[in-house]
mmCIF file of C-alpha atoms in Angstrom:
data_model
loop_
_atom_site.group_PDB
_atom_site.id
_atom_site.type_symbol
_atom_site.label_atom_id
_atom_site.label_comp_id
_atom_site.label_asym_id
_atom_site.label_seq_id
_atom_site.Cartn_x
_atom_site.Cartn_y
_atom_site.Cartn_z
ATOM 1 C CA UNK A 1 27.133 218.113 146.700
ATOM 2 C CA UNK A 2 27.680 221.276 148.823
ATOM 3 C CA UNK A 3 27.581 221.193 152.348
ATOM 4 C CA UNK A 4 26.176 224.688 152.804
ATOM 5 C CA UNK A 5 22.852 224.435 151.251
ATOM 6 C CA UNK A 6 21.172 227.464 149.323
ATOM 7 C CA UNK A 7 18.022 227.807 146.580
ATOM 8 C CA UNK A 8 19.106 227.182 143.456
ATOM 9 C CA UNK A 9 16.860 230.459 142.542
ATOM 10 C CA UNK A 10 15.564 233.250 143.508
ATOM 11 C CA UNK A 11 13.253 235.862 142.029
ATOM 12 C CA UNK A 12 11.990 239.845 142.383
ATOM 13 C CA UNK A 13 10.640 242.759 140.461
ATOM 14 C CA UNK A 14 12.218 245.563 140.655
ATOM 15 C CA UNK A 15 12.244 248.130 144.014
ATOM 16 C CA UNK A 16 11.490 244.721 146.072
ATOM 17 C CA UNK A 17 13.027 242.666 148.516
ATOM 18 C CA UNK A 18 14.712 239.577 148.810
ATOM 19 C CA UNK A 19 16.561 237.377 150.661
ATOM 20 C CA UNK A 20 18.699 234.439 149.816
ATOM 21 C CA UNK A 21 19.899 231.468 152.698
ATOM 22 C CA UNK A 22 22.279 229.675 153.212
ATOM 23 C CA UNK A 23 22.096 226.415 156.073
ATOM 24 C CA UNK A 24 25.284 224.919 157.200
ATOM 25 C CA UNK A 25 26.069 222.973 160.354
ATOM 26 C CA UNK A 26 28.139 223.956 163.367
ATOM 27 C CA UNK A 27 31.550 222.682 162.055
ATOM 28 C CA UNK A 28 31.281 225.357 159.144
ATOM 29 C CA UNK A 29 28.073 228.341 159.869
ATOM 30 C CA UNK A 30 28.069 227.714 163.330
ATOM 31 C CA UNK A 31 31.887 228.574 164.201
ATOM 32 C CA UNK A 32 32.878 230.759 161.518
ATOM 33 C CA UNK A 33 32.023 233.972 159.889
ATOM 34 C CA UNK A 34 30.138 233.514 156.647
ATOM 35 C CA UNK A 35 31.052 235.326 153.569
ATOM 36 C CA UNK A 36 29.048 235.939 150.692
ATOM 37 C CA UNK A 37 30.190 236.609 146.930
ATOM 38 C CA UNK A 38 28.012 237.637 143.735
ATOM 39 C CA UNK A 39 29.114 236.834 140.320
ATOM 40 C CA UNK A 40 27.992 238.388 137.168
ATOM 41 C CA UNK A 41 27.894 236.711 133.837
ATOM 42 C CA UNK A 42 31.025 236.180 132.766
ATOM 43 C CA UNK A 43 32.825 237.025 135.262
ATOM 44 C CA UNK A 44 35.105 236.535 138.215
ATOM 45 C CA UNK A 45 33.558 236.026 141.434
ATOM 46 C CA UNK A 46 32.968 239.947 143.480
ATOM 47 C CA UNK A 47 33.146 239.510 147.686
ATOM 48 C CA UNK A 48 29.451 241.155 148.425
ATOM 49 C CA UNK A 49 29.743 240.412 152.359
ATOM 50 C CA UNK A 50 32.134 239.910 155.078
ATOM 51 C CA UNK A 51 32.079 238.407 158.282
ATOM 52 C CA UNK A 52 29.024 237.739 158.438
ATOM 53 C CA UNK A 53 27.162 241.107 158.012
ATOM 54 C CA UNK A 54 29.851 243.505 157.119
ATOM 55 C CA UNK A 55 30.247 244.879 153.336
ATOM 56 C CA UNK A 56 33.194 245.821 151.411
ATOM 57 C CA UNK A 57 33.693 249.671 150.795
ATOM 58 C CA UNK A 58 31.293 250.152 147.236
ATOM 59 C CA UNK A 59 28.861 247.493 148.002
ATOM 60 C CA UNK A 60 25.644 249.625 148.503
ATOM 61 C CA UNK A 61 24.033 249.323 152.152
ATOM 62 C CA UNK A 62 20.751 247.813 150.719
ATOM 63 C CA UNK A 63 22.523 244.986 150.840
ATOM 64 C CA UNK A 64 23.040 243.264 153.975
ATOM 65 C CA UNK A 65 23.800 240.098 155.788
ATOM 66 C CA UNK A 66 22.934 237.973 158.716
ATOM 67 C CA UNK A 67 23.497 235.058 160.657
ATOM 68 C CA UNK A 68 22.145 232.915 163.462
ATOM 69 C CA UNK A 69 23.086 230.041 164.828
ATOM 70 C CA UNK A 70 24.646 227.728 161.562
ATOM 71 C CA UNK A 71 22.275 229.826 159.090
ATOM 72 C CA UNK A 72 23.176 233.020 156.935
ATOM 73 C CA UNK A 73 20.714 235.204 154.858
ATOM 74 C CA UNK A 74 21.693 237.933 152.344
ATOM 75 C CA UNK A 75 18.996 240.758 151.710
ATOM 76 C CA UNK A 76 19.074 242.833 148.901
ATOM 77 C CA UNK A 77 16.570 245.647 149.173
ATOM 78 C CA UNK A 78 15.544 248.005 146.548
ATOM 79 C CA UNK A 79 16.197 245.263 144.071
ATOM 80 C CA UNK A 80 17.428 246.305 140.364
ATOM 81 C CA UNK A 81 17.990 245.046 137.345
ATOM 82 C CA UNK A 82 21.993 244.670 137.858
ATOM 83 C CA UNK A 83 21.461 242.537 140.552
ATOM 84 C CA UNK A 84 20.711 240.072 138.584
ATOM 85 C CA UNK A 85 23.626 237.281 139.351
ATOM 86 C CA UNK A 86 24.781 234.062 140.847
ATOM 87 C CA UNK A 87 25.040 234.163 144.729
ATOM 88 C CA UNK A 88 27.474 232.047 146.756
ATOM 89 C CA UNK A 89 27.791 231.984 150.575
ATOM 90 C CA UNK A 90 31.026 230.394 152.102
ATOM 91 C CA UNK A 91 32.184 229.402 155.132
ATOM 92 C CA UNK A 92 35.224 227.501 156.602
ATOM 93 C CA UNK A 93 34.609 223.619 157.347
ATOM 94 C CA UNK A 94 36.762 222.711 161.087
ATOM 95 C CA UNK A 95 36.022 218.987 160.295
ATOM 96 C CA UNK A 96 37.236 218.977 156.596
ATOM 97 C CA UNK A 97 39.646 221.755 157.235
ATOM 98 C CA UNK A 98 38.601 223.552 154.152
ATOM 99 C CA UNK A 99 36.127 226.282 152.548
ATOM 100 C CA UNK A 100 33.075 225.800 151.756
ATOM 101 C CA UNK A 101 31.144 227.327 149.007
ATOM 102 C CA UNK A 102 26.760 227.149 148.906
ATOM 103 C CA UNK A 103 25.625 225.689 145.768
ATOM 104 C CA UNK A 104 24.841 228.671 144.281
ATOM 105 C CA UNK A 105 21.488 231.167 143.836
ATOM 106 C CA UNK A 106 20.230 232.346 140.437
ATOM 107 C CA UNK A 107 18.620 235.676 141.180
ATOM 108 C CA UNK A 108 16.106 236.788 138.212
ATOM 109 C CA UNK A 109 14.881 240.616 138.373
ATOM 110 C CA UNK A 110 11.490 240.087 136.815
ATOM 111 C CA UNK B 1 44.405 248.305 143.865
ATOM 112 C CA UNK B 2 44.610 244.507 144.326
ATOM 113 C CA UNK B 3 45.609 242.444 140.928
ATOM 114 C CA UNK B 4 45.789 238.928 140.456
ATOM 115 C CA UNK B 5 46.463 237.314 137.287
ATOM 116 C CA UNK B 6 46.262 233.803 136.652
ATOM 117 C CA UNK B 7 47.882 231.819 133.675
ATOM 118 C CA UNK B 8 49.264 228.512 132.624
ATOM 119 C CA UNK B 9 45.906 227.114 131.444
ATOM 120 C CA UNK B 10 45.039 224.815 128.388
ATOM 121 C CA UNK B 11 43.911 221.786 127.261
ATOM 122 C CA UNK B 12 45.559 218.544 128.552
ATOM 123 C CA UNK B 13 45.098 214.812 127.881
ATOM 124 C CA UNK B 14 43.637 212.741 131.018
ATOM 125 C CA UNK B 15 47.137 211.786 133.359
ATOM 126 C CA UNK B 16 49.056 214.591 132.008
ATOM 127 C CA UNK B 17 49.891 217.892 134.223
ATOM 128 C CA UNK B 18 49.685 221.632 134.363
ATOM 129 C CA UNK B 19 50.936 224.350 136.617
ATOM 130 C CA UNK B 20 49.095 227.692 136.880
ATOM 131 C CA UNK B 21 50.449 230.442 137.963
ATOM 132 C CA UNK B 22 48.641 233.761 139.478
ATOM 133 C CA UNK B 23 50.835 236.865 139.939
ATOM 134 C CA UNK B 24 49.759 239.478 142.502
ATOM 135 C CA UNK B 25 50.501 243.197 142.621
ATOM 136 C CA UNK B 26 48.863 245.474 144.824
ATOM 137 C CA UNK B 27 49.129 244.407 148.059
ATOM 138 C CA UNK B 28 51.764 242.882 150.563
ATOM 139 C CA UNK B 29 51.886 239.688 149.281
ATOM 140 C CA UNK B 30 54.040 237.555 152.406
ATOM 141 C CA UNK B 31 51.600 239.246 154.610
ATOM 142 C CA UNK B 32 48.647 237.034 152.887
ATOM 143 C CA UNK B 33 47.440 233.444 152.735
ATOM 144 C CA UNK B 34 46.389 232.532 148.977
ATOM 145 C CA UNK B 35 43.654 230.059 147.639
ATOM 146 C CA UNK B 36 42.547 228.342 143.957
ATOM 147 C CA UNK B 37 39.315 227.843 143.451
ATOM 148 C CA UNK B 38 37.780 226.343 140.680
ATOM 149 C CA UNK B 39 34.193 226.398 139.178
ATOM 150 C CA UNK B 40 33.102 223.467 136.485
ATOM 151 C CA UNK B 41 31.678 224.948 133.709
ATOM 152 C CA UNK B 42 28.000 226.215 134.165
ATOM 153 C CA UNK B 43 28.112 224.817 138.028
ATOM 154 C CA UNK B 44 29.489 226.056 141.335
ATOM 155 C CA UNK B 45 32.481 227.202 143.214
ATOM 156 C CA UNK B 46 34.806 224.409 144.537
ATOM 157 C CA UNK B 47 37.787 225.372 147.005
ATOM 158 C CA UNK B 48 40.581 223.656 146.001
ATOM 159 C CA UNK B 49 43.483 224.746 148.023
ATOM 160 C CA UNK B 50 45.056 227.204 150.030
ATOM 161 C CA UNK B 51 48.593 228.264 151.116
ATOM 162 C CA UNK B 52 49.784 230.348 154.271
ATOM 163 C CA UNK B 53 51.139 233.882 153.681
ATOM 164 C CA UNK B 54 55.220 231.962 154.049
ATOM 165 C CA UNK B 55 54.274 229.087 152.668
ATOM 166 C CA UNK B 56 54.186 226.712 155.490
ATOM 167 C CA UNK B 57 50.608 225.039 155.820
ATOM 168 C CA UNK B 58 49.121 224.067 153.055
ATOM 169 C CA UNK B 59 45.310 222.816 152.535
ATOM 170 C CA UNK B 60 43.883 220.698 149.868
ATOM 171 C CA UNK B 61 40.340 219.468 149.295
ATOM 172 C CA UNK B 62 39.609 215.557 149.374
ATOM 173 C CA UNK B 63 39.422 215.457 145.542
ATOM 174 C CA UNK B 64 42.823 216.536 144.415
ATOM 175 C CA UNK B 65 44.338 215.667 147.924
ATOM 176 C CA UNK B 66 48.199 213.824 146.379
ATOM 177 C CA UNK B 67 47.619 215.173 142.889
ATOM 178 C CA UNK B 68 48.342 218.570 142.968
ATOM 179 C CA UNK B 69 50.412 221.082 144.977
ATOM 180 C CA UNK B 70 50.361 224.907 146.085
ATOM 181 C CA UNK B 71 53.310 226.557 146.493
ATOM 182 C CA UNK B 72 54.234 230.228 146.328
ATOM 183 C CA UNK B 73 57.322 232.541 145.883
ATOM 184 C CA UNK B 74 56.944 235.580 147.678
ATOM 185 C CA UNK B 75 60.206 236.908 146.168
ATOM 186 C CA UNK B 76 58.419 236.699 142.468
ATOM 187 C CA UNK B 77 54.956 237.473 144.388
ATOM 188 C CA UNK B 78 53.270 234.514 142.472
ATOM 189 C CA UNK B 79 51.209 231.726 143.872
ATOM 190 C CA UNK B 80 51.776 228.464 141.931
ATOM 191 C CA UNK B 81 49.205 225.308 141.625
ATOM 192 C CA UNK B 82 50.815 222.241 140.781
ATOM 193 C CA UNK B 83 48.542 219.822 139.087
ATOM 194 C CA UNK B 84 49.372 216.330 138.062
ATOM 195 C CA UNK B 85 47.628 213.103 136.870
ATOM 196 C CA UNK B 86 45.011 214.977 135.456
ATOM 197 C CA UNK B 87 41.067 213.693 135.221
ATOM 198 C CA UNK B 88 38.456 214.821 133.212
ATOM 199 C CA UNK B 89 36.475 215.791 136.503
ATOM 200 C CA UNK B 90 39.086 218.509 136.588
ATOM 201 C CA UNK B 91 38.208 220.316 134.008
ATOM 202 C CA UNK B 92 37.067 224.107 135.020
ATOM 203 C CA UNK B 93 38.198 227.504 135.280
ATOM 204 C CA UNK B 94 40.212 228.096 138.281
ATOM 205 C CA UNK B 95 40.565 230.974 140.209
ATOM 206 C CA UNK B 96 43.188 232.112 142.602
ATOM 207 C CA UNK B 97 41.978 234.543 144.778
ATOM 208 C CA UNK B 98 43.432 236.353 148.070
ATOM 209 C CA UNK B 99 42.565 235.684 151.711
ATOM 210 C CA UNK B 100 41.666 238.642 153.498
ATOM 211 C CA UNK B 101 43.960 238.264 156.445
ATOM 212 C CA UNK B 102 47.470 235.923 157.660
ATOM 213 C CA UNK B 103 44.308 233.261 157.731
ATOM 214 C CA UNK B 104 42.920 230.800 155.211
ATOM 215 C CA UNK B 105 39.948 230.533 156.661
ATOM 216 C CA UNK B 106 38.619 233.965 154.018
ATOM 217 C CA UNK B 107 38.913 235.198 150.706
ATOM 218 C CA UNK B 108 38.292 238.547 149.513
ATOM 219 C CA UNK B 109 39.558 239.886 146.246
ATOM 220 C CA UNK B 110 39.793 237.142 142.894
ATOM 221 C CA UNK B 111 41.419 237.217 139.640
ATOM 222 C CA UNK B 112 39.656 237.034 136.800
ATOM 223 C CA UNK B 113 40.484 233.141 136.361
ATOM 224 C CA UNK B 114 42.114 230.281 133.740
ATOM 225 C CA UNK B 115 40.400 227.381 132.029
ATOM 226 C CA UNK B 116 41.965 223.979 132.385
ATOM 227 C CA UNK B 117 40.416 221.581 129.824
ATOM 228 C CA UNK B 118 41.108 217.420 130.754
ATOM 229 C CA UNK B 119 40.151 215.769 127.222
ATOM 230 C CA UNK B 120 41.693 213.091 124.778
#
């Protein structure tokens, strides 16, 4: 059972946007920076967001990330049909001294 | 470019051991704190440990706490996971991915992981 809760799925057409969250507490969200990680079928785990709200050099700026207080939310805008993937958000736990992963988001590009 | 490559995989009866291995190229590996992480098949990620960049601290989550141990040799730039009395709860592909600073507390960059199967 993950500590950092997130919606198992997600859904969009294409061109739309949609947003994914992720709720934590203050031991993990709410006093460190949030990361955020898509993973295609198949295949190893890509970092999509850093800190919090920064991205990786590659990662297109229609995606984007957010936090407030022990919540985090990644957007993806313009939505296609390669976005289709498995989302994880992660954070460090101070109480279990460890990292955290989100359960996980399916996102479908109907 | 950053390169991690994980072996020492397989299939393993319940008690026995293992020890992966992920080799790095790429970057300054001494200057980095390393990580496994695992993912059961069809289900989530799972941290399951993480070393400092000279191998001082060490981290392990609650459910392999005493059963297995990360070590690395920054001479052979390879991060090692130790794993020992085996369960069939174990059984996933595990990654070994890079933190993204001196810190644990971050991961960026992941090899492209090895499947550990815990079966009679």
């Amino acid at each position: 059972q993950s500590v950092l809760t997130q919606p198992p799925s997600a859904s969009g057409t294409p061109g739309q946007r949609v947003t994914i969250s992720c709720s934590g507490s203050s031991s993990n969200i709410g006093s460190n920076t949030v990361n955020w990680y898509q993973q295609l079928p198949g295949t190893a785990p890509k970092l999509l967001i850093y800190s919090d709200n920064k991205r990786p050099s590659g990662v297109p700026d229609r995606v984007s990330g957010s936090k407030s207080g022990t919540s985090a939310s990644l957007a993806i805008s313009g939505l296609q049909s390669e976005d289709e993937a498995d989302y994880y958000c992660a954070a460090w736990d101070d109480s279990l001294d460890g990292l955290l992963f989100g359960g996980g988001t399916k996102l479908t590009v109907l | 470019e950053v390169q991690l490559l994980e072996s020492g995989g397989g299939s393993v009866q319940p008690g026995g051991s293992l020890r992966l291995s992920c080799a790095a190229a790429g970057f300054t590996f001494s200057d980095y704190a390393m990580t496994w992480v695992r993912q059961t098949p069809g289900k989530g990620l799972e941290w399951v440990s993480a070393i400092s960049g000279a191998g001082e601290r060490t981290h392990y989550a609650d459910s392999v706490r005493g059963r297995f141990t990360i070590s690395r040799d920054n001479s052979k730039i390879t991060l090692y996971l130790q794993m020992n009395s085996l369960k069939a709860e174990d059984t996933a592909v595990y990654y070994c991915a890079k933190a993204s600073s001196w810190s644990v507390r971050n991961v960026d960059v992941w090899g492209q992981g090895t499947a550990v199967t815990v079966s009679s």
